[in-house]
Each structure stands twice: as structure tokens, then as C-alpha cells.
Short mmCIF file of C-alpha atoms in Angstrom, two decimals:
data_model
loop_
_atom_site.label_atom_id
_atom_site.label_comp_id
_atom_site.label_asym_id
_atom_site.label_seq_id
_atom_site.Cartn_x
_atom_site.Cartn_y
_atom_site.Cartn_z
CA MET A 1295 136.86 48.53 80.74
CA THR A 1296 133.42 50.30 79.78
CA ILE A 1297 129.95 49.56 80.15
CA LYS A 1298 129.02 50.32 76.60
CA GLY A 1299 127.20 47.55 75.30
CA LYS A 1300 127.16 45.51 79.07
CA ALA A 1301 123.72 46.35 80.17
CA CYS A 1302 120.06 47.06 79.66
CA ILE A 1303 117.61 48.72 81.06
CA VAL A 1304 114.51 45.87 80.52
CA GLY A 1305 112.07 47.18 83.89
CA ALA A 1306 110.94 50.84 84.80
CA TYR A 1307 107.86 51.68 86.74
CA GLU A 1308 106.71 54.93 87.82
CA HIS A 1309 103.91 54.68 90.58
CA PRO A 1310 100.95 56.38 90.21
CA THR A 1311 100.29 57.88 93.18
CA ARG A 1312 101.35 61.39 94.16
CA HIS A 1313 99.85 61.78 97.65
CA ALA A 1314 100.21 58.40 99.89
CA PRO A 1315 99.65 59.26 103.44
CA GLY A 1316 98.53 55.59 104.36
CA THR A 1317 100.87 53.74 102.54
CA SER A 1318 104.60 53.28 104.10
CA VAL A 1319 107.58 54.41 102.26
CA ALA A 1320 108.65 50.68 102.58
CA GLN A 1321 105.55 49.48 100.78
CA LEU A 1322 106.01 52.25 98.17
CA HIS A 1323 109.64 50.72 97.62
CA ALA A 1324 107.84 47.08 97.26
CA GLU A 1325 104.76 48.41 94.98
CA VAL A 1326 107.36 50.09 92.67
CA ALA A 1327 109.63 46.64 92.47
CA ARG A 1328 106.56 44.98 91.40
CA GLY A 1329 105.58 47.24 88.88
CA ALA A 1330 109.20 47.29 87.40
CA LEU A 1331 109.24 43.64 87.47
CA GLU A 1332 105.61 43.10 85.75
CA ASP A 1333 107.03 45.69 83.19
CA ALA A 1334 110.06 43.48 82.54
CA GLY A 1335 108.29 40.27 82.77
CA LEU A 1336 110.81 39.01 85.52
CA ASP A 1337 110.19 37.66 88.74
CA ILE A 1338 111.32 38.72 92.35
CA LYS A 1339 113.35 35.48 92.34
CA ASP A 1340 115.53 36.64 89.48
CA ILE A 1341 116.71 39.77 91.25
CA ASP A 1342 120.46 39.29 92.04
CA GLY A 1343 121.29 42.44 92.88
CA TYR A 1344 119.75 45.66 95.03
CA PHE A 1345 120.60 49.63 94.52
CA CYS A 1346 118.78 51.99 96.81
CA ALA A 1347 119.50 55.02 98.17
CA GLY A 1348 118.94 56.85 100.96
CA ASP A 1349 114.94 57.78 100.77
CA ALA A 1350 114.81 53.48 101.70
CA PRO A 1351 114.64 53.24 105.30
CA GLY A 1352 116.88 51.47 107.45
CA LEU A 1353 120.95 51.05 106.82
CA GLY A 1354 121.91 51.02 103.08
CA ALA A 1355 120.13 48.07 101.40
CA LEU A 1356 119.87 46.13 104.58
CA THR A 1357 116.42 46.62 105.45
CA MET A 1358 115.10 46.74 102.02
CA VAL A 1359 116.81 43.24 101.17
CA ASP A 1360 114.94 41.85 103.95
CA TYR A 1361 111.75 43.25 103.36
CA LEU A 1362 111.29 42.42 99.90
CA GLY A 1363 112.49 39.14 100.49
CA LEU A 1364 115.53 39.60 98.14
CA LYS A 1365 118.56 36.68 97.98
CA VAL A 1366 121.28 39.01 96.03
CA ARG A 1367 124.79 38.84 95.68
CA HIS A 1368 125.35 42.61 94.91
CA VAL A 1369 124.26 45.49 96.85
CA ASP A 1370 125.04 49.05 96.54
CA SER A 1371 123.17 51.84 98.67
CA THR A 1372 125.56 54.65 96.77
CA ASP A 1373 123.77 58.16 97.87
CA THR A 1374 124.45 61.26 96.00
CA GLY A 1375 120.71 62.81 96.42
CA GLY A 1376 118.58 62.93 93.56
CA SER A 1377 121.13 61.71 91.11
CA ALA A 1378 122.02 58.63 92.85
CA TYR A 1379 119.61 56.31 90.96
CA LEU A 1380 121.28 57.07 87.87
CA ILE A 1381 124.46 56.22 89.65
CA HIS A 1382 122.94 52.98 90.34
CA VAL A 1383 122.24 52.16 86.82
CA SER A 1384 125.64 52.63 86.19
CA HIS A 1385 126.88 50.98 88.94
CA ALA A 1386 124.78 48.06 88.19
CA ALA A 1387 126.08 47.88 84.82
CA GLN A 1388 129.52 47.93 86.05
CA ALA A 1389 128.40 44.82 88.23
CA ILE A 1390 126.99 43.07 85.30
CA ALA A 1391 130.01 43.82 83.12
CA ALA A 1392 131.97 42.36 86.29
CA GLY A 1393 130.05 39.24 87.03
CA LYS A 1394 128.41 40.49 90.26
CA CYS A 1395 125.07 40.09 89.39
CA ASP A 1396 122.81 39.16 86.33
CA ILE A 1397 119.67 41.23 87.20
CA ALA A 1398 119.51 44.36 89.31
CA LEU A 1399 116.89 46.32 91.07
CA VAL A 1400 116.54 49.67 91.69
CA THR A 1401 114.06 51.17 94.09
CA LEU A 1402 113.19 54.79 95.02
CA ALA A 1403 110.00 55.57 97.02
CA GLY A 1404 109.07 58.62 99.56
CA ARG A 1405 106.23 60.60 101.25
CA PRO A 1406 107.83 64.06 101.06
CA ARG A 1407 104.28 65.69 100.86
CA SER A 1408 103.05 63.45 103.28
CA GLU A 1409 105.50 64.00 105.63
CA GLY A 1410 106.34 68.09 105.42
CA SER A 1411 109.49 67.74 103.72
CA SER A 1412 110.56 70.16 100.81
CA GLY A 1413 113.29 72.02 99.49
CA ALA A 1414 112.12 74.85 101.62
CA VAL A 1415 112.92 73.51 104.82
CA PRO A 1416 116.26 72.03 106.26
CA ARG A 1417 117.16 68.61 106.12
CA ASN A 1418 118.50 66.22 108.92
CA PHE A 1419 121.70 64.62 107.84
CA GLY A 1420 122.50 64.13 111.52
CA GLY A 1421 125.39 65.28 113.70
CA ASN A 1422 128.96 65.95 113.10
CA LEU A 1423 128.83 67.33 109.79
CA PRO A 1424 131.59 69.17 109.50
CA GLU A 1425 130.11 72.14 107.08
CA SER A 1426 126.74 72.65 109.62
CA PRO A 1427 128.36 74.68 112.13
CA PHE A 1428 128.80 77.29 109.41
CA GLU A 1429 125.40 76.67 107.60
CA ALA A 1430 122.64 75.68 109.78
CA PRO A 1431 122.66 79.20 111.44
CA TYR A 1432 122.20 81.08 108.32
CA GLY A 1433 119.01 78.93 106.85
CA LEU A 1434 120.40 77.46 103.74
CA VAL A 1435 117.82 75.23 102.16
CA THR A 1436 117.87 73.62 99.19
CA LEU A 1437 115.47 76.76 97.64
CA ASN A 1438 117.61 79.37 98.57
CA GLY A 1439 121.13 77.41 97.35
CA TYR A 1440 119.34 77.38 93.87
CA GLY A 1441 117.94 81.13 94.35
CA MET A 1442 121.63 82.15 94.56
CA ALA A 1443 123.00 80.03 91.77
CA ALA A 1444 120.06 81.60 89.67
CA MET A 1445 121.02 85.19 90.75
CA ARG A 1446 124.85 84.54 89.80
CA HIS A 1447 124.01 83.61 86.77
CA MET A 1448 121.34 86.40 85.67
CA HIS A 1449 124.56 88.60 86.78
CA LEU A 1450 127.07 87.04 84.89
CA TYR A 1451 124.95 86.11 81.48
CA GLY A 1452 122.07 88.39 81.36
CA THR A 1453 119.56 85.46 82.40
CA THR A 1454 116.33 86.45 82.70
CA SER A 1455 112.98 85.73 84.78
CA GLU A 1456 111.21 85.09 81.61
CA GLN A 1457 113.63 82.44 80.14
CA LEU A 1458 113.88 80.96 83.58
CA ALA A 1459 109.71 80.82 83.45
CA TRP A 1460 110.23 78.71 79.80
CA VAL A 1461 111.47 75.82 81.21
CA LYS A 1462 108.42 75.50 83.34
CA VAL A 1463 105.85 76.46 80.86
CA ALA A 1464 107.67 73.74 78.67
CA ALA A 1465 107.29 71.14 81.40
CA SER A 1466 103.54 72.05 81.46
CA HIS A 1467 102.90 71.65 77.80
CA HIS A 1468 104.02 68.13 78.56
CA ALA A 1469 102.44 67.64 82.14
CA GLN A 1470 98.57 68.53 80.42
CA HIS A 1471 99.12 64.75 78.26
CA ASN A 1472 100.04 62.88 81.63
CA PRO A 1473 97.11 62.06 83.51
CA HIS A 1474 99.24 60.85 86.78
CA ALA A 1475 100.79 64.85 86.77
CA MET A 1476 100.40 66.87 89.86
CA LEU A 1477 99.92 69.92 87.43
CA ARG A 1478 98.65 69.58 84.38
CA LYS A 1479 97.62 73.08 83.86
CA VAL A 1480 98.94 74.36 80.96
CA LEU A 1481 101.19 77.78 82.25
CA SER A 1482 102.27 80.86 80.48
CA VAL A 1483 105.42 82.73 81.02
CA ASP A 1484 102.98 85.27 82.80
CA ASP A 1485 101.74 82.58 84.82
CA VAL A 1486 105.23 81.73 85.90
CA LEU A 1487 106.19 85.06 86.51
CA SER A 1488 103.04 86.26 88.76
CA SER A 1489 103.25 83.61 91.30
CA PRO A 1490 105.03 84.66 94.38
CA MET A 1491 108.76 85.46 94.71
CA VAL A 1492 109.68 82.56 97.49
CA SER A 1493 113.81 82.68 97.38
CA ASP A 1494 114.88 85.80 94.73
CA PRO A 1495 115.02 85.44 92.06
CA LEU A 1496 113.11 82.20 91.96
CA HIS A 1497 109.08 82.15 92.06
CA ARG A 1498 106.62 79.49 93.52
CA MET A 1499 106.47 77.97 89.81
CA ASP A 1500 110.01 77.59 89.07
CA CYS A 1501 109.99 75.34 91.51
CA CYS A 1502 109.61 71.23 91.21
CA VAL A 1503 106.37 69.89 93.11
CA VAL A 1504 106.32 67.80 96.24
CA THR A 1505 105.10 64.56 96.05
CA ASP A 1506 104.75 61.04 97.54
CA GLY A 1507 105.61 58.33 94.93
CA GLY A 1508 108.66 56.48 93.65
CA GLY A 1509 109.77 54.33 90.53
CA ALA A 1510 111.82 51.63 89.69
CA VAL A 1511 114.13 50.08 87.25
CA ILE A 1512 115.56 47.12 86.11
CA VAL A 1513 118.96 46.57 84.83
CA THR A 1514 120.24 43.07 83.48
CA ARG A 1515 122.87 41.57 80.66
CA PRO A 1516 122.01 42.07 76.97
CA GLU A 1517 121.53 38.42 76.42
CA ILE A 1518 118.84 38.48 79.12
CA ALA A 1519 117.52 41.50 77.66
CA ARG A 1520 116.86 39.74 74.33
CA SER A 1521 115.32 36.83 75.75
CA LEU A 1522 112.46 39.26 77.36
CA GLU A 1523 109.03 40.29 75.54
CA ARG A 1524 109.64 43.77 76.42
CA SER A 1525 111.96 45.78 74.58
CA GLY A 1526 114.84 47.10 76.71
CA VAL A 1527 117.25 50.03 76.30
CA ASP A 1528 120.92 50.00 75.81
CA ILE A 1529 122.79 52.08 78.46
CA LEU A 1530 125.64 53.32 76.06
CA GLY A 1531 127.79 55.69 78.53
CA ALA A 1532 127.76 57.06 82.22
CA GLY A 1533 129.42 59.58 84.27
CA GLU A 1534 129.49 60.53 87.77
CA ALA A 1535 130.67 63.42 89.87
CA VAL A 1536 130.67 64.94 93.10
CA ARG A 1537 131.44 68.72 93.67
CA GLY A 1538 131.02 71.37 96.56
CA GLN A 1539 132.56 74.97 97.59
CA GLN A 1540 135.78 73.34 97.00
CA GLY A 1541 137.00 75.11 99.99
CA GLY A 1542 135.44 78.64 99.35
CA ASP A 1543 136.87 78.28 95.49
CA PHE A 1544 134.07 77.83 93.07
CA ASP A 1545 131.46 78.57 90.50
CA ILE A 1546 128.24 78.52 91.85
CA THR A 1547 126.62 78.73 88.11
CA THR A 1548 128.26 75.37 86.82
CA THR A 1549 127.18 72.03 87.87
CA ALA A 1550 129.25 69.09 87.72
CA ALA A 1551 126.95 67.76 85.04
CA ALA A 1552 130.13 69.93 83.30
CA ILE A 1553 132.10 66.93 84.71
CA SER A 1554 129.86 63.79 84.34
CA GLY A 1555 128.68 64.73 80.91
CA PRO A 1556 131.45 64.45 78.96
CA ARG A 1557 132.51 61.10 80.64
CA ALA A 1558 129.10 60.07 79.73
CA PHE A 1559 129.14 61.04 75.91
CA ALA A 1560 133.01 59.95 75.54
CA GLU A 1561 132.08 56.33 76.95
CA ALA A 1562 129.30 56.22 74.44
CA GLY A 1563 130.78 57.66 71.66
CA VAL A 1564 128.18 60.62 70.82
CA ARG A 1565 128.06 64.36 71.35
CA PRO A 1566 125.25 66.38 72.36
CA GLU A 1567 123.72 66.80 69.04
CA ASP A 1568 123.05 63.54 68.16
CA ILE A 1569 120.48 63.45 71.47
CA ASP A 1570 116.81 62.76 70.20
CA TYR A 1571 115.74 63.17 73.68
CA ALA A 1572 116.77 64.36 77.08
CA SER A 1573 115.48 63.98 80.77
CA ILE A 1574 117.06 66.91 82.73
CA TYR A 1575 116.72 67.19 86.26
CA ASP A 1576 114.35 69.85 87.14
CA SER A 1577 114.56 70.92 90.94
CA PHE A 1578 113.58 74.60 89.51
CA THR A 1579 114.03 75.87 86.43
CA ILE A 1580 117.45 77.44 86.88
CA THR A 1581 118.80 73.56 87.45
CA VAL A 1582 117.71 72.97 83.69
CA ILE A 1583 119.79 75.62 82.26
CA LEU A 1584 123.15 74.62 84.62
CA GLN A 1585 122.83 71.60 83.50
CA LEU A 1586 122.38 72.09 79.23
CA GLU A 1587 125.04 74.41 79.20
CA ASP A 1588 127.06 72.14 81.25
CA LEU A 1589 126.26 68.88 79.33
CA GLY A 1590 127.22 71.12 75.90
CA PHE A 1591 123.82 71.92 74.56
CA CYS A 1592 124.86 75.44 74.42
CA THR A 1593 127.75 77.31 75.90
CA LYS A 1594 128.14 78.61 79.35
CA GLY A 1595 125.55 81.55 79.95
CA GLU A 1596 123.81 80.77 76.75
CA GLY A 1597 121.19 78.37 78.84
CA GLY A 1598 118.49 81.02 79.14
CA ARG A 1599 118.30 81.88 75.51
CA PHE A 1600 118.39 78.32 74.41
CA VAL A 1601 115.45 77.32 76.49
CA ALA A 1602 113.04 80.31 75.81
CA GLU A 1603 110.41 80.45 73.12
CA GLY A 1604 109.24 77.14 73.63
CA GLY A 1605 113.14 75.48 73.16
CA LEU A 1606 112.88 72.45 75.56
CA ILE A 1607 108.54 71.91 74.42
CA SER A 1608 108.32 68.22 72.55
CA GLY A 1609 107.88 69.05 68.42
CA VAL A 1610 108.13 72.52 68.93
CA GLY A 1611 111.54 73.22 70.23
CA LYS A 1612 115.30 71.99 69.33
CA LEU A 1613 115.56 69.53 72.30
CA PRO A 1614 112.80 68.05 73.56
CA PHE A 1615 112.97 67.17 77.26
CA ASN A 1616 110.94 66.09 80.70
CA THR A 1617 108.23 64.62 78.54
CA ASP A 1618 106.48 63.10 81.32
CA GLY A 1619 105.81 66.75 82.95
CA GLY A 1620 109.10 66.47 84.97
CA GLY A 1621 109.81 66.90 88.74
CA LEU A 1622 108.62 70.69 87.77
CA CYS A 1623 104.87 69.47 86.84
CA ASN A 1624 104.51 65.68 86.92
CA ASN A 1625 106.53 63.98 89.92
CA HIS A 1626 109.51 64.42 92.29
CA PRO A 1627 109.14 61.62 94.65
CA ALA A 1628 111.24 61.44 98.13
CA ASN A 1629 112.18 65.00 96.79
CA ARG A 1630 114.82 63.10 94.21
CA GLY A 1631 113.95 63.14 90.96
CA GLY A 1632 116.38 61.16 89.12
CA MET A 1633 114.43 58.16 88.96
CA THR A 1634 111.30 59.45 87.08
CA LYS A 1635 114.08 61.31 84.72
CA ILE A 1636 115.38 57.46 83.60
CA ILE A 1637 111.76 56.11 83.58
CA GLU A 1638 110.49 58.82 80.99
CA ALA A 1639 113.75 58.23 78.85
CA VAL A 1640 113.22 54.45 78.87
CA ARG A 1641 109.33 55.56 77.67
CA GLN A 1642 110.77 57.45 74.92
CA LEU A 1643 113.27 55.04 73.48
CA ARG A 1644 110.66 52.31 73.42
CA GLY A 1645 108.40 54.72 71.77
CA GLU A 1646 105.75 54.40 74.73
CA ALA A 1647 105.69 58.25 75.69
CA HIS A 1648 102.29 59.81 75.24
CA PRO A 1649 101.74 60.05 71.83
CA ALA A 1650 101.23 63.83 71.90
CA VAL A 1651 104.97 64.14 72.93
CA GLN A 1652 106.73 61.18 71.89
CA VAL A 1653 109.33 62.13 69.75
CA PRO A 1654 109.27 60.66 66.59
CA ASN A 1655 112.08 57.91 65.92
CA CYS A 1656 113.59 58.93 69.29
CA ARG A 1657 117.00 56.44 68.97
CA LEU A 1658 119.63 58.45 71.57
CA ALA A 1659 118.59 59.78 75.20
CA VAL A 1660 120.52 61.53 78.09
CA VAL A 1661 119.57 61.26 81.15
CA GLN A 1662 121.11 63.92 83.82
CA GLY A 1663 120.37 64.40 87.30
CA THR A 1664 121.52 66.30 90.25
CA GLY A 1665 121.36 65.96 93.76
CA GLY A 1666 122.13 67.93 96.70
CA ASN A 1667 122.33 71.54 96.89
CA ILE A 1668 124.27 72.97 93.91
CA GLY A 1669 124.72 75.85 96.39
CA ALA A 1670 126.93 73.91 98.74
CA ARG A 1671 127.91 70.52 97.48
CA HIS A 1672 126.12 68.28 95.05
CA GLY A 1673 126.26 64.92 93.13
CA SER A 1674 125.74 64.68 89.10
CA ALA A 1675 125.40 61.63 86.95
CA THR A 1676 124.72 61.16 83.18
CA LEU A 1677 123.87 58.54 81.45
CA ILE A 1678 123.74 57.74 77.69
CA LEU A 1679 120.57 55.37 76.41
CA SER A 1680 119.92 54.05 73.38
CA ARG A 1681 116.88 52.05 71.58
CA ARG A 1682 117.18 48.38 71.29
CA GLU A 1683 117.17 48.05 67.82
CA SER A 1684 116.32 44.59 67.85
CA THR A 1685 115.04 42.36 70.80
CA MET B 1280 110.64 98.14 102.71
CA ILE B 1281 111.83 94.82 104.67
CA GLY B 1282 113.32 95.71 107.78
CA THR B 1283 116.21 94.10 110.03
CA ASN B 1284 115.81 90.26 109.96
CA SER B 1285 118.14 88.97 112.30
CA SER B 1286 116.01 89.88 115.74
CA ILE B 1287 112.73 88.15 113.77
CA ARG B 1288 114.53 84.82 112.43
CA ALA B 1289 115.71 82.78 114.96
CA ILE B 1290 119.20 81.99 114.55
CA PRO B 1291 119.64 78.06 115.18
CA ALA B 1292 122.47 77.26 117.22
CA PRO B 1293 125.86 76.28 115.36
CA GLU B 1294 126.56 72.60 116.37
CA ARG B 1295 129.97 72.70 118.52
CA HIS B 1296 132.99 70.51 117.24
CA PRO B 1297 136.03 70.59 118.45
CA GLU B 1298 138.25 71.93 116.24
CA ASN B 1299 135.90 75.09 115.76
CA VAL B 1300 136.51 76.61 119.86
CA PRO B 1301 138.89 79.15 118.88
CA PHE B 1302 136.39 80.47 116.31
CA TRP B 1303 133.80 80.64 118.75
CA GLU B 1304 135.61 82.30 121.11
CA GLY B 1305 136.99 85.09 118.65
CA SER B 1306 133.31 85.24 117.47
CA GLN B 1307 132.04 85.78 121.15
CA ALA B 1308 134.73 88.31 121.47
CA GLY B 1309 133.94 90.43 118.11
CA ARG B 1310 136.82 88.89 115.82
CA PHE B 1311 136.17 86.87 112.89
CA MET B 1312 138.98 84.23 111.75
CA ILE B 1313 139.67 82.07 109.26
CA ARG B 1314 141.95 79.24 108.40
CA ARG B 1315 145.31 79.35 106.47
CA CYS B 1316 147.68 76.60 105.54
CA THR B 1317 150.78 76.77 106.75
CA ALA B 1318 152.07 74.60 103.51
CA CYS B 1319 150.97 75.81 100.82
CA ARG B 1320 149.23 79.33 102.32
CA ARG B 1321 145.97 79.18 101.00
CA SER B 1322 143.21 80.37 103.03
CA HIS B 1323 139.73 78.38 102.70
CA TRP B 1324 136.45 78.42 103.66
CA TYR B 1325 134.72 76.89 105.73
CA PRO B 1326 137.52 76.03 108.24
CA ARG B 1327 138.99 72.78 108.77
CA PRO B 1328 142.22 71.84 110.68
CA LEU B 1329 143.64 69.83 107.55
CA CYS B 1330 143.80 72.33 104.29
CA PRO B 1331 141.47 71.15 101.85
CA PHE B 1332 143.53 71.97 99.14
CA CYS B 1333 147.15 69.95 100.16
CA LEU B 1334 145.95 68.53 103.50
CA ALA B 1335 148.77 69.72 105.58
CA GLU B 1336 147.89 71.49 108.35
CA SER B 1337 146.34 74.63 108.91
CA HIS B 1338 145.79 77.51 111.49
CA TRP B 1339 143.62 79.80 112.30
CA GLU B 1340 144.38 84.13 111.74
CA ALA B 1341 142.36 86.97 112.15
CA ALA B 1342 140.46 88.15 109.21
CA SER B 1343 139.58 91.38 107.47
CA GLY B 1344 135.93 90.66 108.42
CA ARG B 1345 135.36 92.28 104.83
CA GLY B 1346 133.98 91.38 101.28
CA GLU B 1347 131.98 91.73 98.50
CA VAL B 1348 128.40 90.17 97.79
CA HIS B 1349 129.04 87.19 95.34
CA THR B 1350 125.47 86.17 95.22
CA PHE B 1351 122.64 86.03 97.30
CA SER B 1352 118.79 85.30 97.82
CA ILE B 1353 116.15 86.23 99.64
CA ILE B 1354 113.56 83.59 101.69
CA ARG B 1355 110.34 85.03 101.28
CA ARG B 1356 107.34 83.05 103.52
CA PRO B 1357 104.38 84.13 104.49
CA ASP B 1358 104.89 82.59 108.09
CA MET B 1359 108.00 84.41 108.51
CA GLN B 1360 110.20 87.76 108.28
CA PRO B 1361 112.51 87.55 104.68
CA TYR B 1362 116.21 86.80 105.36
CA CYS B 1363 119.25 87.27 103.05
CA ILE B 1364 121.52 84.38 102.47
CA ALA B 1365 124.51 85.25 100.44
CA TYR B 1366 128.07 83.83 99.33
CA ILE B 1367 130.79 86.73 100.46
CA ARG B 1368 133.98 86.66 98.69
CA LEU B 1369 136.03 87.63 101.71
CA ASP B 1370 139.08 89.65 100.95
CA GLU B 1371 140.95 87.10 101.73
CA ASP B 1372 139.36 85.33 98.25
CA VAL B 1373 137.30 82.92 99.98
CA LEU B 1374 133.56 82.13 99.19
CA MET B 1375 131.91 81.92 102.55
CA LEU B 1376 127.96 81.25 103.32
CA SER B 1377 126.05 83.85 105.51
CA ASN B 1378 123.24 86.06 106.04
CA ILE B 1379 123.57 90.03 105.13
CA VAL B 1380 121.67 91.50 107.73
CA ASP B 1381 120.87 94.98 108.82
CA CYS B 1382 120.15 96.78 105.40
CA ASN B 1383 117.58 97.05 103.37
CA LEU B 1384 117.12 93.61 101.65
CA ASP B 1385 115.59 94.59 98.28
CA ALA B 1386 118.40 97.19 97.79
CA ILE B 1387 121.19 94.43 97.93
CA ARG B 1388 123.05 94.11 94.77
CA ILE B 1389 125.78 91.67 93.60
CA GLY B 1390 129.39 93.67 94.16
CA ASP B 1391 128.15 95.55 97.10
CA ARG B 1392 130.65 95.92 99.78
CA VAL B 1393 130.27 94.31 103.15
CA GLN B 1394 131.26 94.01 106.24
CA VAL B 1395 131.13 91.65 109.35
CA VAL B 1396 128.54 91.91 112.12
CA PHE B 1397 127.92 89.65 114.66
CA LYS B 1398 124.48 88.21 115.99
CA ALA B 1399 123.46 86.28 118.55
CA ALA B 1400 122.03 82.52 118.13
CA VAL B 1401 119.01 81.31 119.72
CA ASP B 1402 122.08 79.99 122.85
CA GLY B 1403 123.95 83.17 123.08
CA THR B 1404 126.91 81.76 120.40
CA MET B 1405 127.69 85.32 118.43
CA VAL B 1406 127.34 83.69 114.56
CA PRO B 1407 129.71 86.21 111.85
CA MET B 1408 127.07 88.00 109.29
CA PHE B 1409 127.67 91.03 107.16
CA THR B 1410 126.05 94.19 106.47
CA VAL B 1411 126.39 96.20 103.48
CA ILE B 1412 128.83 99.23 104.07
#
């Protein structure tokens, strides 16, 4: 069985806020749900499947289903960190293909900026974590996990701080056109390199922003998508994978995108060179370089050279990426960037990205997410999406 | 130069899990131990009673306490002294997360040989870390 051709994304909404100290996380979830429904031209009563991850308050989907007043026949609260929402889209497509639901809502929201949470401070995942005694004493956080990956990549492949900086520079070129972006200033390589070193070899500007906010998407079957006024995008393929330290035998410079990516491309029947636009998870600049390699846009070790000299800038480089400004400059709500990656890909495929960054005749997009910590254990998910040729 | 960091960063107490009692008893006595599978004979990290490669029983054994720096990163914040996190490739050929301490952090390089040292966490538990030799 395949999900190819079985489901479409028909609604997508990114909350405009980047700082919401006066709004609860549950309310943010409700606001993005409403936004996505309005975008799709659907009503909350139409929703019969609901997907959320650990950013949603409560046990799995229980609190939010009740809070939103949903009457659902399918729920899924798979959590793989920031990549979870890509998996939700894939699982929604599977559920739709299996007849378990018709119209699925996926929401994400959080307030790390207001609550003082970020990749620089330890997360609390509760007790009884088997790895905790062997990690917590050493001060492992998201930031230095990715720092170690970058350090090793530089050692093995000669990747430079300048090449890392080019990822941020490209994101900033896109973010200048996004009125909601947290950072809209166009940055130079020197700007990134002159920002403080926060976790060698990562500078402050190698890191994503910390924002409050959220986003939501609606997934449905093609027959319903065709009945809606707005154009949707087709889901052609999906892959997911989880990787960790593998008992002490692992390569910190290879993400699980090396597994999820080929699965998604194979299901879609397309290749990296067919892709017009790429949403690539960008918790840090190094995250982008690793995933581009693992997806097959270049060989392992060549990512630094691939992104240098504007390689990811829309209209300039060979692979336009994160044209909303990405997590690096625009938005990284709940410290989980997967949802906004999906949303910008939908904008591109609908031809609704900002004109300055819209990819001409954008037909095929890849959405790549990672979540957790590639320096310890992480999830990866890949989606291949295409423009609907007729609605 | 950045000096010794272990006396400055408070080391969080490791959560106590029943299967790790021998490990922490060993650390307290200055012994560094890892687990090895009784079936496939591979050593692994972090320690688990059931081998992560084949799910057979593993047992504790004394480890060399030596290895080399596989990768590292130094957290630098205005409000605390820098500290270095690292993956150490132990001579038993497993990657172990740890800290590098008691040396000039700015001089650490991938490939440096390191040896275990024990540092006290806030509850007095001795935690294995590494220093460049």
C-alpha cells in the first residue's frame, strides 16, 4: 500500500505571533486550528481525525480534543520532536487511505520565548529515562549536541564556519520579505561569524530563533480536496526514521534523513534533482547541511560547499530553501520547526509565497524535518509534496 | 586561557536506577566500568542489562578508562564558566558522552588521547569524566 495520491493538504496556517505571553498554549492551538480551517474553507465540525505531539497540553490528544470540541474517530499523538508534524501528515494520509478518517487536523503551538525554554537549557522529559544518568550530569542540551555534530563534520570534511554561515545568510535573505519574521535583517557571513561563539563551532547566529506561536494543517482525501475552492497540494511520498547512539556505534554526522529521505523519494517516484523547492529543518545551520547530504542533494561531506555562495537563496542558488526565513530567522514555535516547514512548502506549491522568493512554476517540494537531538537521539521525517494541477 | 571547569559548573546528580548500582559503586571507588554482552561479546554504551545489539544479558566489566576525543563542543555563556561536552571513543570501541575537564579547553582537538577522572556531582556521586593526557 502507498499513500501516493491518497491525500492532500488543503489548509495551512502559521500564527502571526512570535511572542504571546498573554495567550495560553491551548488557545494558540485553537487559533491555529481555526486559521487552517478558514484557509481550507472547512468547519471544525468537518474534522474527524486529530493529530498532535508533545507541545499540546495534556495526555496525548485527550485535552485538545476536548478543548477544541472535536468529534473524532481517529487520533495520533506520535512525538518525534520537531519532525512529528511531518509524520502526522504521513499518518493522516495513511489513516485516510485506510478509511479511518476523512479530514484530519494537525496542530502545533507553544510559548518557549515566554517560558524561557530553548535549545540551550536542559529539557525535562520526566523520570526513568534510561539514558539520563549517563547524559544529564554532563550538561547535554540541544545546542552542544549539534555543536558536536558540526565539529565532527568540520574535522572529517573540512566544512568551515563560513559555509555554515551561508545557511543563515540565505535564510535572512528570505526573511527580509516576511513581515512576521522575528529576524528580518539581511545578514552577511561576517555578521554570523562575528556573533558570539555559543557552543564551538556554532555561533549565536548559527542557531534558530526562539519564538512563541504555532501552526496547523488540514489533510483530506482528493475527492474532498477537489470540492474546495482553495487549491491543495498532493502528498506523493513520506518516510520516517528514528536514530540514536546505537549502543555507542553511531555516526554523528549522518541524520536519520538518510533513511526517511530515500523512502519518501521512492514512494513518490521522484529524485532530489526533480525538486523545485526544499523546506529543510534548520534548528541550526549544521542541521541543514547534514540533511541536504542525507537526502542526496549532494554527497556526504559536500554540504558545506553546496550551501556556500548563496546556494540556498531563492532566485540565486541551485536549491531555494526555507523561503519564509525558516527557523533560523522567521519562526520556530514551541522549539519545534516541522510545522512551519510544511506550511511554507504549501505556500510555494500554491504559488502564494512572497513574490520576491516564490519559485517560478513550483511543482515539486520536499519537506524535511528532524527532531530531538542529532547529538544523542532524534527522529526524522520526509514528505514529498506536489502542486495540484487542477482543483 | 580557560581553566579547570569542574569546580565551577555544578554537576547534576545522576538519577539512580536499580540496574546501575554497581556502576556508581565502582565510580565511587575509582573504577570505571562498562557492560559487555555475554552472547555477542560486544561492549556498548550507555549501559543496559540487555544488550542493545542482540538483547541478550550483558555483564559489568572493568574498562580501560582510556580513549580518544571523537568530537566535542564547548558551551560558552556569559553567566557561567565554559564547559566541554564530548564523545569519547573508548578503547573498548564504543562512543561515550562525557565532559573533558582539568585541561585547557581551547587546546582540545579531535583525536586527543584522554583518560578517565572522577568528579563529584552535587550529591557527592563520583561521575566519570575525561582529561587529555
